[in-house]
Amino acid sequence: MWGGRFAGGPDAIMEAINASIGFDKRLAPQDIEGSRAHAAMLAAVGILSDKDADAIREGLLTILSEIEAGEFTFSAALEDIHMNVEARLTELIGEPAKRLHTARSRNDQVATDFRLWVRAQCDEAEGLLEELLRALLAQAEAGADWVMPGFTHLQTAQPVTWGHHMMAYVEMVSRDLSRLRDARDRMNESPLGAAALAGTSFPIDRHATAEALGFDRPSANSLDAVSDRDFALEFLSVATISAMHLSRLAEELVIWSSAQFRFVTLSDRWSTGSSIMPQKRNPDAAELLRAKVGRIFGANVALLTVMKGLPLAYSKDMQEDKEQVFDAADNWLLSLRAMTGMVSDMSANREALRAAAASGFSTATDLADWLVRRLELPFREAHHVTGSLVAKAEAKGCDLPDLTLQEMQEVHAGITEEVFGVLTVEASVASRESYGGTAPAQVRAQIARWREVLG
Ligand code: ARG
C-alpha cells in the first residue's frame, strides 16, 4: 500500500507486532458498511462515477459474503481489516477499488468501524439488561411479601421481603441501563470524513455518511474524531459497573444456595456436580459471574492506560483498544445472559427464608420502637432496655417472642402483652411503610411502577 516510499518489506517481528488482523477481522461488517456509505457519498458529490461506486458497493457485498462463509483469506502482511478488504476488492473489481480511499484515512475509518461495533454492542446489551430486569421483577412479584432476613455486615439486621431484595437489584440494573443509554447517545457521532486528522480538501458530505450509518451527526472536530476513544471507555465503564452489580448478586446466590442458608435452589440448568462428591450442586455460573468482573474491570483500566498521555491525533497505541473491548463485551454480554437464566430459573425457599428471618433477634428494633411509641421512652433508653431483653433471651436460648411477659417486665415494668404484636417478622415488615421501605404494599407499588416503565 505504501510501496512508493519503501524499498524493503518489514521484519517478521515488525509484522507480528504491527498486524491487527488477528482480532480486528471482527470489524469486517462495520468496515464494509462504512466503505459502502463512503463510496455512495463520493459518487453523490461527483468524486466517483456512479459506475465505479456501484462496482465498489457490489464488490464489498461479495467480500462480506465471502467472510461470512469463511472463504476469505486474511493476510497479516496486509496488517488490518481495512487493508485486507481493500486488497480483496482490488482483486475482485480492479481499478475502481483503488479510488475508494479518496478523502479518507484508516484513522477515520477505524474510528468509524469501531464506533459502529461498540454501538451494536450497546444495542444488544440494552435488550439483555431489560430481560434481566424482567426476570428480577418476576421474582419480586412472586415473593413480594415473603419474609427474609435483611443483613448489614452479613449479620441479621431487620426482616425484609424477598420482593424488596429483588427490587433492590432492579434499581441497580436500571441505573446500568440508563448509563448505557447515555453512553450510546453520546457516542453516536460519525468520525468518517475526518480523514487522517485535518479533514480533506475534497468536497465530501459528512452529513450524508453520518446519516447513512445511523449516526446523529458528524463529529465537529477532525482531530478529536480520529483520536477519541471515549465511546469505548464509556462502554467499558458501563460494563464495569454492571459486572460489579452482577458479581454482588452472584455472591448472594453462592451464599444463598449453600446447605447452611438454603434460601434459593438454582435449577439443574445452572448448577454443576462434582466428580467425587455425589451430593454436590455447585453454583459455578454464579461463581464465574462473580469473577468475570475482574477482566472487565481490567479492560477498563487497560484502555484508560493506553489512552492517557497520548498526544493528538492518532497514534498506533490506539490499535490496542480493540482486544480489551472485544473481550469485555463478550464476557459482559455472556454474564448478563447467564444471570438472567439463573434468576429466571431459581426458586426461593419461602420456609427457609422465614425461619432465618425469625432468628437472630431480627425484630429487636421493632421492640425498641414500640417502647418509644407506647411507653414514650427516649430511643437511647429503649435501645438499652431492648439490649437487656436480647441478652436475657440469649441466655435462655430462645428468641425475643419466646420470653414471657413476666420476664420482660423484670427488665421494664411498663411492658404489656401488646408488645408481642410487634415481635413477629410479618408485623415487622408490614410496619415499614415509609416510601421505599420493605412493607409488601410499598414493594408492590414499586413493582407496579417498574412494570409500567418496562411496558
Ligand atoms: N489497524 C489500525 C488501528 O486499529 C488502523 C489505523 C491505522 N492507521 C495508521 N495511520 N497506521 O488503529
Short mmCIF file of C-alpha atoms and ligand atoms in Angstrom, two decimals:
data_model
loop_
_atom_site.label_atom_id
_atom_site.label_comp_id
_atom_site.label_asym_id
_atom_site.label_seq_id
_atom_site.Cartn_x
_atom_site.Cartn_y
_atom_site.Cartn_z
CA MET A 1 0.00 0.00 0.00
CA TRP A 2 2.94 2.30 0.55
CA GLY A 3 5.42 0.71 -1.89
CA GLY A 4 6.14 4.10 -3.45
CA ARG A 5 8.13 5.24 -0.45
CA PHE A 6 9.60 1.91 0.69
CA ALA A 7 12.29 -0.23 -0.88
CA GLY A 8 12.18 -3.14 1.62
CA GLY A 9 9.46 -5.03 3.48
CA PRO A 10 9.00 -5.22 7.27
CA ASP A 11 10.89 -7.55 9.58
CA ALA A 12 8.86 -10.60 10.56
CA ILE A 13 8.69 -9.40 14.17
CA MET A 14 7.61 -5.98 12.95
CA GLU A 15 4.82 -7.63 11.04
CA ALA A 16 3.82 -9.66 14.11
CA ILE A 17 3.66 -6.66 16.43
CA ASN A 18 2.04 -4.41 13.86
CA ALA A 19 -0.66 -6.63 12.43
CA SER A 20 -4.11 -6.35 13.99
CA ILE A 21 -5.96 -8.58 11.54
CA GLY A 22 -5.93 -11.44 14.06
CA PHE A 23 -8.53 -9.57 16.09
CA ASP A 24 -9.87 -6.66 14.05
CA LYS A 25 -11.35 -9.07 11.49
CA ARG A 26 -14.35 -8.84 13.81
CA LEU A 27 -14.88 -5.34 12.42
CA ALA A 28 -15.42 -6.64 8.87
CA PRO A 29 -19.18 -6.00 8.71
CA GLN A 30 -18.72 -2.47 10.06
CA ASP A 31 -15.76 -1.82 7.75
CA ILE A 32 -17.81 -2.85 4.74
CA GLU A 33 -20.83 -0.85 5.85
CA GLY A 34 -18.64 2.24 6.33
CA SER A 35 -16.92 1.82 2.97
CA ARG A 36 -20.24 1.37 1.19
CA ALA A 37 -21.54 4.59 2.71
CA HIS A 38 -18.31 6.38 1.83
CA ALA A 39 -18.43 5.20 -1.81
CA ALA A 40 -22.08 6.22 -2.21
CA MET A 41 -21.28 9.67 -0.83
CA LEU A 42 -18.23 10.06 -3.11
CA ALA A 43 -20.48 9.34 -6.10
CA ALA A 44 -23.22 11.67 -4.87
CA VAL A 45 -20.81 14.62 -4.70
CA GLY A 46 -19.19 13.74 -8.03
CA ILE A 47 -15.81 12.48 -6.80
CA LEU A 48 -16.51 8.96 -8.07
CA SER A 49 -18.52 7.94 -11.12
CA ASP A 50 -21.76 6.11 -10.38
CA LYS A 51 -20.35 3.14 -12.28
CA ASP A 52 -17.26 2.93 -10.07
CA ALA A 53 -19.29 3.44 -6.91
CA ASP A 54 -21.69 0.67 -7.93
CA ALA A 55 -18.81 -1.71 -8.64
CA ILE A 56 -17.25 -0.88 -5.27
CA ARG A 57 -20.51 -1.30 -3.37
CA GLU A 58 -21.27 -4.61 -5.10
CA GLY A 59 -17.73 -5.89 -4.63
CA LEU A 60 -17.88 -5.08 -0.92
CA LEU A 61 -21.04 -7.15 -0.56
CA THR A 62 -19.30 -10.05 -2.27
CA ILE A 63 -16.46 -9.73 0.24
CA LEU A 64 -18.92 -9.71 3.13
CA SER A 65 -20.46 -12.96 1.94
CA GLU A 66 -17.00 -14.48 1.45
CA ILE A 67 -16.13 -13.55 5.03
CA GLU A 68 -19.43 -14.84 6.38
CA ALA A 69 -18.96 -18.10 4.52
CA GLY A 70 -15.46 -18.47 5.96
CA GLU A 71 -13.98 -18.34 2.46
CA PHE A 72 -11.92 -15.20 2.92
CA THR A 73 -8.16 -15.48 3.40
CA PHE A 74 -6.93 -12.92 5.88
CA SER A 75 -3.34 -11.83 5.48
CA ALA A 76 -1.11 -10.49 8.25
CA ALA A 77 1.06 -8.85 5.59
CA LEU A 78 -1.94 -6.60 4.91
CA GLU A 79 -1.94 -5.56 8.59
CA ASP A 80 -5.57 -4.98 9.35
CA ILE A 81 -9.15 -5.48 8.25
CA HIS A 82 -9.20 -2.22 6.29
CA MET A 83 -6.32 -3.19 4.00
CA ASN A 84 -7.44 -6.81 3.75
CA VAL A 85 -10.82 -5.72 2.45
CA GLU A 86 -9.39 -3.12 0.09
CA ALA A 87 -6.84 -5.57 -1.35
CA ARG A 88 -9.53 -8.16 -1.98
CA LEU A 89 -11.75 -5.52 -3.55
CA THR A 90 -8.91 -4.68 -5.94
CA GLU A 91 -8.61 -8.36 -6.86
CA LEU A 92 -12.33 -8.52 -7.49
CA ILE A 93 -13.06 -5.30 -9.39
CA GLY A 94 -9.68 -3.85 -10.31
CA GLU A 95 -9.12 -0.15 -10.86
CA PRO A 96 -12.27 1.36 -9.25
CA ALA A 97 -11.24 -0.25 -5.92
CA LYS A 98 -8.17 2.00 -5.87
CA ARG A 99 -10.42 5.09 -5.85
CA LEU A 100 -12.31 4.09 -2.69
CA HIS A 101 -9.76 5.52 -0.27
CA THR A 102 -10.14 9.05 -1.70
CA ALA A 103 -10.83 11.62 1.05
CA ARG A 104 -10.41 9.00 3.74
CA SER A 105 -7.71 7.60 6.02
CA ARG A 106 -7.53 4.45 8.05
CA ASN A 107 -7.64 6.76 11.04
CA ASP A 108 -11.21 7.91 10.47
CA GLN A 109 -12.06 4.52 9.01
CA VAL A 110 -11.08 2.56 12.12
CA ALA A 111 -12.69 5.14 14.41
CA THR A 112 -15.92 4.72 12.43
CA ASP A 113 -15.81 0.92 12.31
CA PHE A 114 -15.08 0.60 15.99
CA ARG A 115 -17.78 3.07 16.97
CA LEU A 116 -20.32 1.15 14.90
CA TRP A 117 -19.23 -2.08 16.60
CA VAL A 118 -19.44 -0.67 20.11
CA ARG A 119 -22.80 0.90 19.31
CA ALA A 120 -24.12 -2.50 18.19
CA GLN A 121 -22.93 -3.99 21.49
CA CYS A 122 -24.82 -1.26 23.33
CA ASP A 123 -27.99 -2.19 21.49
CA GLU A 124 -27.55 -5.85 22.35
CA ALA A 125 -26.71 -5.10 25.97
CA GLU A 126 -29.77 -2.87 26.24
CA GLY A 127 -32.03 -5.81 25.37
CA LEU A 128 -30.19 -8.09 27.78
CA LEU A 129 -30.44 -5.61 30.65
CA GLU A 130 -34.17 -5.32 30.00
CA GLU A 131 -34.53 -9.10 30.09
CA LEU A 132 -32.66 -9.24 33.38
CA LEU A 133 -34.96 -6.54 34.79
CA ARG A 134 -37.99 -8.61 33.79
CA ALA A 135 -36.56 -11.73 35.40
CA LEU A 136 -35.88 -9.86 38.65
CA LEU A 137 -39.34 -8.30 38.56
CA ALA A 138 -40.95 -11.73 38.14
CA GLN A 139 -39.07 -12.99 41.21
CA ALA A 140 -40.10 -9.89 43.16
CA GLU A 141 -43.72 -10.31 42.17
CA ALA A 142 -43.81 -13.99 43.15
CA GLY A 143 -42.48 -13.27 46.65
CA ALA A 144 -43.48 -9.67 47.28
CA ASP A 145 -44.46 -10.50 50.89
CA TRP A 146 -42.14 -13.42 51.62
CA VAL A 147 -40.14 -12.53 54.69
CA MET A 148 -36.39 -13.00 54.77
CA PRO A 149 -33.60 -11.64 56.93
CA GLY A 150 -32.12 -8.34 55.89
CA PHE A 151 -28.42 -8.09 56.63
CA THR A 152 -25.84 -5.49 57.41
CA HIS A 153 -22.26 -6.73 57.85
CA LEU A 154 -23.82 -10.06 56.79
CA GLN A 155 -25.25 -10.17 60.31
CA THR A 156 -29.01 -10.38 60.83
CA ALA A 157 -30.34 -6.82 60.87
CA GLN A 158 -34.09 -6.49 60.29
CA PRO A 159 -36.62 -8.59 58.39
CA VAL A 160 -37.20 -7.56 54.79
CA THR A 161 -39.18 -9.13 51.99
CA TRP A 162 -37.84 -11.22 49.14
CA GLY A 163 -39.61 -8.85 46.78
CA HIS A 164 -37.83 -5.89 48.33
CA HIS A 165 -34.45 -7.58 47.97
CA MET A 166 -35.09 -8.44 44.32
CA MET A 167 -36.29 -4.90 43.66
CA ALA A 168 -33.01 -3.52 45.02
CA TYR A 169 -31.33 -5.25 42.07
CA VAL A 170 -33.97 -3.86 39.74
CA GLU A 171 -32.89 -0.37 40.82
CA MET A 172 -29.21 -1.23 40.26
CA VAL A 173 -29.74 -2.81 36.86
CA SER A 174 -31.99 0.04 35.76
CA ARG A 175 -29.19 2.51 36.52
CA ASP A 176 -26.89 0.38 34.37
CA LEU A 177 -29.44 0.59 31.60
CA SER A 178 -29.70 4.35 31.96
CA ARG A 179 -25.90 4.73 31.90
CA LEU A 180 -25.75 2.55 28.80
CA ARG A 181 -28.34 4.67 27.00
CA ASP A 182 -26.48 7.86 27.92
CA ALA A 183 -23.23 6.42 26.59
CA ARG A 184 -24.88 5.28 23.39
CA ASP A 185 -26.39 8.73 22.80
CA ARG A 186 -23.04 10.40 23.30
CA MET A 187 -21.09 8.02 21.07
CA ASN A 188 -23.43 8.39 18.13
CA GLU A 189 -21.35 10.85 16.09
CA SER A 190 -19.61 9.96 12.86
CA PRO A 191 -15.83 10.32 12.60
CA LEU A 192 -15.94 9.42 8.89
CA GLY A 193 -14.52 12.20 6.73
CA ALA A 194 -12.15 13.48 9.41
CA ALA A 195 -9.57 11.76 7.16
CA ALA A 196 -6.08 11.41 8.64
CA LEU A 197 -6.55 14.25 11.15
CA ALA A 198 -7.20 17.57 9.43
CA GLY A 199 -10.22 16.93 7.25
CA THR A 200 -9.95 16.90 3.46
CA SER A 201 -9.81 19.26 0.51
CA PHE A 202 -12.37 17.12 -1.36
CA PRO A 203 -15.96 18.38 -1.28
CA ILE A 204 -17.26 15.46 0.79
CA ASP A 205 -20.62 15.35 2.53
CA ARG A 206 -20.04 14.17 6.09
CA HIS A 207 -23.68 14.66 6.98
CA ALA A 208 -24.67 12.17 4.29
CA THR A 209 -22.31 9.43 5.51
CA ALA A 210 -23.29 10.12 9.11
CA GLU A 211 -26.94 9.67 8.22
CA ALA A 212 -26.32 6.57 6.11
CA LEU A 213 -24.56 4.92 9.06
CA GLY A 214 -27.27 5.84 11.56
CA PHE A 215 -25.21 8.46 13.37
CA ASP A 216 -26.94 11.57 14.73
CA ARG A 217 -24.36 13.92 13.21
CA PRO A 218 -20.75 14.11 12.06
CA SER A 219 -18.24 14.84 14.80
CA ALA A 220 -17.36 18.51 14.88
CA ASN A 221 -13.57 18.39 15.14
CA SER A 222 -11.48 16.20 12.86
CA LEU A 223 -8.55 15.96 15.30
CA ASP A 224 -10.87 14.81 18.07
CA ALA A 225 -12.71 12.47 15.71
CA VAL A 226 -9.65 10.32 14.97
CA SER A 227 -8.14 10.42 18.45
CA ASP A 228 -11.23 9.95 20.62
CA ARG A 229 -11.85 6.61 22.28
CA ASP A 230 -14.20 7.94 24.96
CA PHE A 231 -17.01 5.90 23.44
CA ALA A 232 -15.10 2.69 24.13
CA LEU A 233 -14.15 3.84 27.61
CA GLU A 234 -17.71 4.77 28.46
CA PHE A 235 -18.87 1.40 27.22
CA LEU A 236 -16.27 -0.28 29.43
CA SER A 237 -17.28 1.88 32.40
CA VAL A 238 -20.90 0.89 31.99
CA ALA A 239 -19.87 -2.76 31.63
CA THR A 240 -17.64 -2.49 34.69
CA ILE A 241 -20.34 -1.11 36.96
CA SER A 242 -22.89 -3.56 35.63
CA ALA A 243 -20.49 -6.50 36.07
CA MET A 244 -19.82 -5.30 39.61
CA HIS A 245 -23.59 -5.41 40.27
CA LEU A 246 -23.79 -8.87 38.72
CA SER A 247 -20.95 -10.03 40.94
CA ARG A 248 -22.81 -8.88 44.06
CA LEU A 249 -25.93 -10.79 43.10
CA ALA A 250 -23.77 -13.75 42.09
CA GLU A 251 -22.13 -13.71 45.52
CA GLU A 252 -25.55 -13.71 47.18
CA LEU A 253 -26.62 -16.65 45.02
CA VAL A 254 -23.49 -18.56 46.03
CA ILE A 255 -24.22 -17.94 49.72
CA TRP A 256 -27.97 -18.45 49.45
CA SER A 257 -27.70 -21.76 47.61
CA SER A 258 -25.43 -23.27 50.28
CA ALA A 259 -26.76 -26.02 52.58
CA GLN A 260 -26.31 -23.64 55.52
CA PHE A 261 -28.61 -20.98 54.04
CA ARG A 262 -30.92 -22.87 51.63
CA PHE A 263 -32.57 -19.56 50.66
CA VAL A 264 -32.65 -20.50 46.99
CA THR A 265 -32.34 -23.55 44.81
CA LEU A 266 -30.63 -22.97 41.49
CA SER A 267 -32.05 -25.10 38.73
CA ASP A 268 -30.13 -28.05 37.29
CA ARG A 269 -29.56 -25.97 34.17
CA TRP A 270 -27.45 -23.54 36.18
CA SER A 271 -25.63 -25.93 38.51
CA THR A 272 -22.85 -28.45 38.15
CA GLY A 273 -21.99 -31.64 40.01
CA SER A 274 -18.76 -32.91 41.47
CA SER A 275 -16.71 -35.75 40.02
CA ILE A 276 -16.08 -37.15 43.51
CA MET A 277 -18.76 -35.84 45.92
CA PRO A 278 -22.13 -37.18 44.81
CA GLN A 279 -24.19 -34.78 46.93
CA LYS A 280 -22.78 -31.62 45.33
CA ARG A 281 -24.70 -29.00 43.39
CA ASN A 282 -22.21 -26.25 42.70
CA PRO A 283 -23.22 -22.74 41.63
CA ASP A 284 -20.44 -22.50 39.02
CA ALA A 285 -22.18 -19.96 36.82
CA ALA A 286 -22.66 -17.63 39.77
CA GLU A 287 -19.02 -18.05 40.76
CA LEU A 288 -17.85 -17.31 37.22
CA LEU A 289 -20.03 -14.21 37.11
CA ARG A 290 -18.50 -13.11 40.39
CA ALA A 291 -15.08 -13.47 38.74
CA LYS A 292 -15.81 -12.05 35.28
CA VAL A 293 -15.81 -8.56 36.71
CA GLY A 294 -12.03 -8.92 37.02
CA ARG A 295 -11.32 -8.99 33.30
CA ILE A 296 -13.98 -6.40 32.53
CA PHE A 297 -12.60 -4.01 35.11
CA GLY A 298 -9.13 -4.86 33.80
CA ALA A 299 -10.09 -3.89 30.25
CA ASN A 300 -11.33 -0.55 31.52
CA VAL A 301 -8.05 0.17 33.32
CA ALA A 302 -6.01 -1.13 30.38
CA LEU A 303 -7.65 1.15 27.82
CA LEU A 304 -7.54 4.17 30.11
CA THR A 305 -3.84 3.48 30.49
CA VAL A 306 -3.34 3.17 26.72
CA MET A 307 -5.08 6.49 26.14
CA LYS A 308 -3.56 8.54 28.94
CA GLY A 309 -0.84 10.90 27.80
CA LEU A 310 -1.32 10.27 24.06
CA PRO A 311 -0.66 13.40 22.05
CA LEU A 312 -3.23 14.34 19.39
CA ALA A 313 -4.16 12.97 16.97
CA TYR A 314 -3.89 9.26 16.04
CA SER A 315 -1.08 7.10 17.43
CA LYS A 316 -0.65 3.40 16.80
CA ASP A 317 -1.06 2.86 20.52
CA MET A 318 -4.75 3.12 19.81
CA GLN A 319 -4.75 -0.18 17.95
CA GLU A 320 -4.54 -1.70 21.44
CA ASP A 321 -8.09 -0.54 22.12
CA LYS A 322 -9.93 -3.35 20.39
CA GLU A 323 -8.97 -6.59 22.10
CA GLN A 324 -9.81 -5.16 25.51
CA VAL A 325 -13.23 -4.04 24.39
CA PHE A 326 -13.95 -7.25 22.48
CA ASP A 327 -13.11 -9.40 25.48
CA ALA A 328 -15.01 -7.22 27.94
CA ALA A 329 -18.07 -7.04 25.69
CA ASP A 330 -18.13 -10.80 25.09
CA ASN A 331 -17.86 -11.57 28.77
CA TRP A 332 -20.28 -8.90 29.93
CA LEU A 333 -22.98 -9.97 27.48
CA LEU A 334 -22.43 -13.61 28.39
CA SER A 335 -22.68 -12.71 32.07
CA LEU A 336 -25.96 -10.88 31.52
CA ARG A 337 -27.40 -13.87 29.71
CA ALA A 338 -26.25 -16.26 32.44
CA MET A 339 -27.62 -14.09 35.23
CA THR A 340 -30.99 -13.77 33.54
CA GLY A 341 -31.09 -17.55 33.15
CA MET A 342 -30.18 -18.20 36.77
CA VAL A 343 -32.64 -15.64 38.13
CA SER A 344 -35.49 -16.86 35.93
CA ASP A 345 -34.94 -20.49 36.89
CA MET A 346 -34.16 -20.25 40.60
CA SER A 347 -36.73 -20.94 43.26
CA ALA A 348 -36.72 -19.17 46.60
CA ASN A 349 -37.37 -21.38 49.61
CA ARG A 350 -40.09 -19.48 51.42
CA GLU A 351 -39.94 -21.53 54.65
CA ALA A 352 -36.15 -21.29 54.97
CA LEU A 353 -36.31 -17.55 54.34
CA ARG A 354 -38.94 -17.07 57.04
CA ALA A 355 -37.16 -19.27 59.57
CA ALA A 356 -33.91 -17.37 59.01
CA ALA A 357 -35.76 -14.06 59.29
CA ALA A 358 -37.16 -15.01 62.68
CA SER A 359 -33.82 -15.94 64.16
CA GLY A 360 -31.04 -13.66 65.34
CA PHE A 361 -33.34 -11.25 67.23
CA SER A 362 -34.27 -9.58 63.96
CA THR A 363 -37.23 -7.74 65.50
CA ALA A 364 -35.20 -6.08 68.26
CA THR A 365 -35.55 -2.70 66.54
CA ASP A 366 -39.33 -3.18 66.44
CA LEU A 367 -39.32 -3.79 70.17
CA ALA A 368 -37.26 -0.65 70.80
CA ASP A 369 -39.57 1.38 68.54
CA TRP A 370 -42.58 0.04 70.49
CA LEU A 371 -41.03 1.19 73.78
CA VAL A 372 -40.59 4.65 72.28
CA ARG A 373 -44.11 4.79 70.88
CA ARG A 374 -46.09 3.23 73.75
CA LEU A 375 -44.03 3.98 76.86
CA GLU A 376 -42.56 7.21 75.48
CA LEU A 377 -39.03 6.16 76.39
CA PRO A 378 -36.22 8.15 74.76
CA PHE A 379 -34.82 5.98 71.92
CA ARG A 380 -31.43 5.57 73.60
CA GLU A 381 -33.12 4.17 76.71
CA ALA A 382 -35.38 1.93 74.63
CA HIS A 383 -32.24 0.66 72.88
CA HIS A 384 -30.73 -0.20 76.26
CA VAL A 385 -33.86 -1.96 77.56
CA THR A 386 -34.12 -3.99 74.34
CA GLY A 387 -30.46 -4.89 74.55
CA SER A 388 -31.06 -6.31 78.02
CA LEU A 389 -34.05 -8.29 76.74
CA VAL A 390 -31.93 -9.72 73.91
CA ALA A 391 -29.25 -10.71 76.43
CA LYS A 392 -31.92 -12.39 78.54
CA ALA A 393 -33.30 -14.32 75.58
CA GLU A 394 -29.83 -15.30 74.50
CA ALA A 395 -29.03 -16.59 77.99
CA LYS A 396 -32.27 -18.57 77.94
CA GLY A 397 -31.51 -19.90 74.46
CA CYS A 398 -34.68 -18.55 72.87
CA ASP A 399 -35.82 -15.72 70.61
CA LEU A 400 -37.47 -12.48 71.71
CA PRO A 401 -41.10 -13.58 71.17
CA ASP A 402 -40.42 -16.65 73.36
CA LEU A 403 -39.78 -14.58 76.52
CA THR A 404 -42.74 -14.49 78.90
CA LEU A 405 -44.41 -11.21 79.78
CA GLN A 406 -43.11 -11.60 83.30
CA GLU A 407 -39.53 -11.99 82.08
CA MET A 408 -39.97 -8.85 80.02
CA GLN A 409 -41.40 -6.91 82.93
CA GLU A 410 -38.38 -7.82 85.01
CA VAL A 411 -36.39 -5.68 82.61
CA HIS A 412 -39.01 -2.91 82.25
CA ALA A 413 -42.16 -2.88 84.34
CA GLY A 414 -44.16 -0.88 81.80
CA ILE A 415 -44.12 -3.58 79.11
CA THR A 416 -47.57 -5.04 78.34
CA GLU A 417 -48.96 -8.01 76.42
CA GLU A 418 -49.36 -5.75 73.39
CA VAL A 419 -45.61 -5.90 72.74
CA PHE A 420 -45.94 -9.43 71.33
CA GLY A 421 -47.82 -7.92 68.40
CA VAL A 422 -44.67 -6.24 67.09
CA LEU A 423 -42.30 -9.14 67.59
CA THR A 424 -43.32 -11.25 64.59
CA VAL A 425 -41.41 -10.83 61.36
CA GLU A 426 -44.64 -10.31 59.42
CA ALA A 427 -45.64 -7.41 61.68
CA SER A 428 -42.15 -6.02 61.36
CA VAL A 429 -42.09 -5.84 57.57
CA ALA A 430 -45.73 -4.71 57.35
CA SER A 431 -44.92 -1.76 59.61
CA ARG A 432 -42.13 -0.40 57.38
CA GLU A 433 -44.39 1.59 55.14
CA SER A 434 -42.14 4.59 54.61
CA TYR A 435 -41.58 5.34 50.91
CA GLY A 436 -39.16 2.77 49.52
CA GLY A 437 -39.47 0.64 52.65
CA THR A 438 -39.88 -3.11 52.83
CA ALA A 439 -43.64 -3.29 53.58
CA PRO A 440 -45.31 -5.50 50.95
CA ALA A 441 -47.60 -2.61 49.98
CA GLN A 442 -44.56 -0.45 49.22
CA VAL A 443 -42.82 -3.25 47.34
CA ARG A 444 -45.92 -3.92 45.23
CA ALA A 445 -46.16 -0.22 44.39
CA GLN A 446 -42.54 -0.28 43.17
CA ILE A 447 -43.15 -3.43 41.15
CA ALA A 448 -46.17 -1.80 39.50
CA ARG A 449 -44.13 1.31 38.72
CA TRP A 450 -41.41 -0.77 37.05
CA ARG A 451 -43.93 -2.88 35.16
CA GLU A 452 -45.23 0.32 33.65
CA VAL A 453 -41.76 1.67 32.85
CA LEU A 454 -40.77 -1.56 31.12
CA GLY A 455 -44.08 -1.83 29.28
N1 ARG B 1 -5.24 -1.03 12.48
C1 ARG B 1 -5.21 0.35 12.84
C2 ARG B 1 -5.87 0.54 14.23
O1 ARG B 1 -6.50 -0.33 14.67
C3 ARG B 1 -5.93 1.16 11.84
C4 ARG B 1 -5.46 2.57 11.76
C5 ARG B 1 -4.09 2.63 11.22
N2 ARG B 1 -3.72 3.97 10.94
C6 ARG B 1 -2.44 4.29 10.74
N3 ARG B 1 -2.18 5.52 10.46
N4 ARG B 1 -1.49 3.41 10.81
O2 ARG B 1 -5.73 1.55 14.86
#
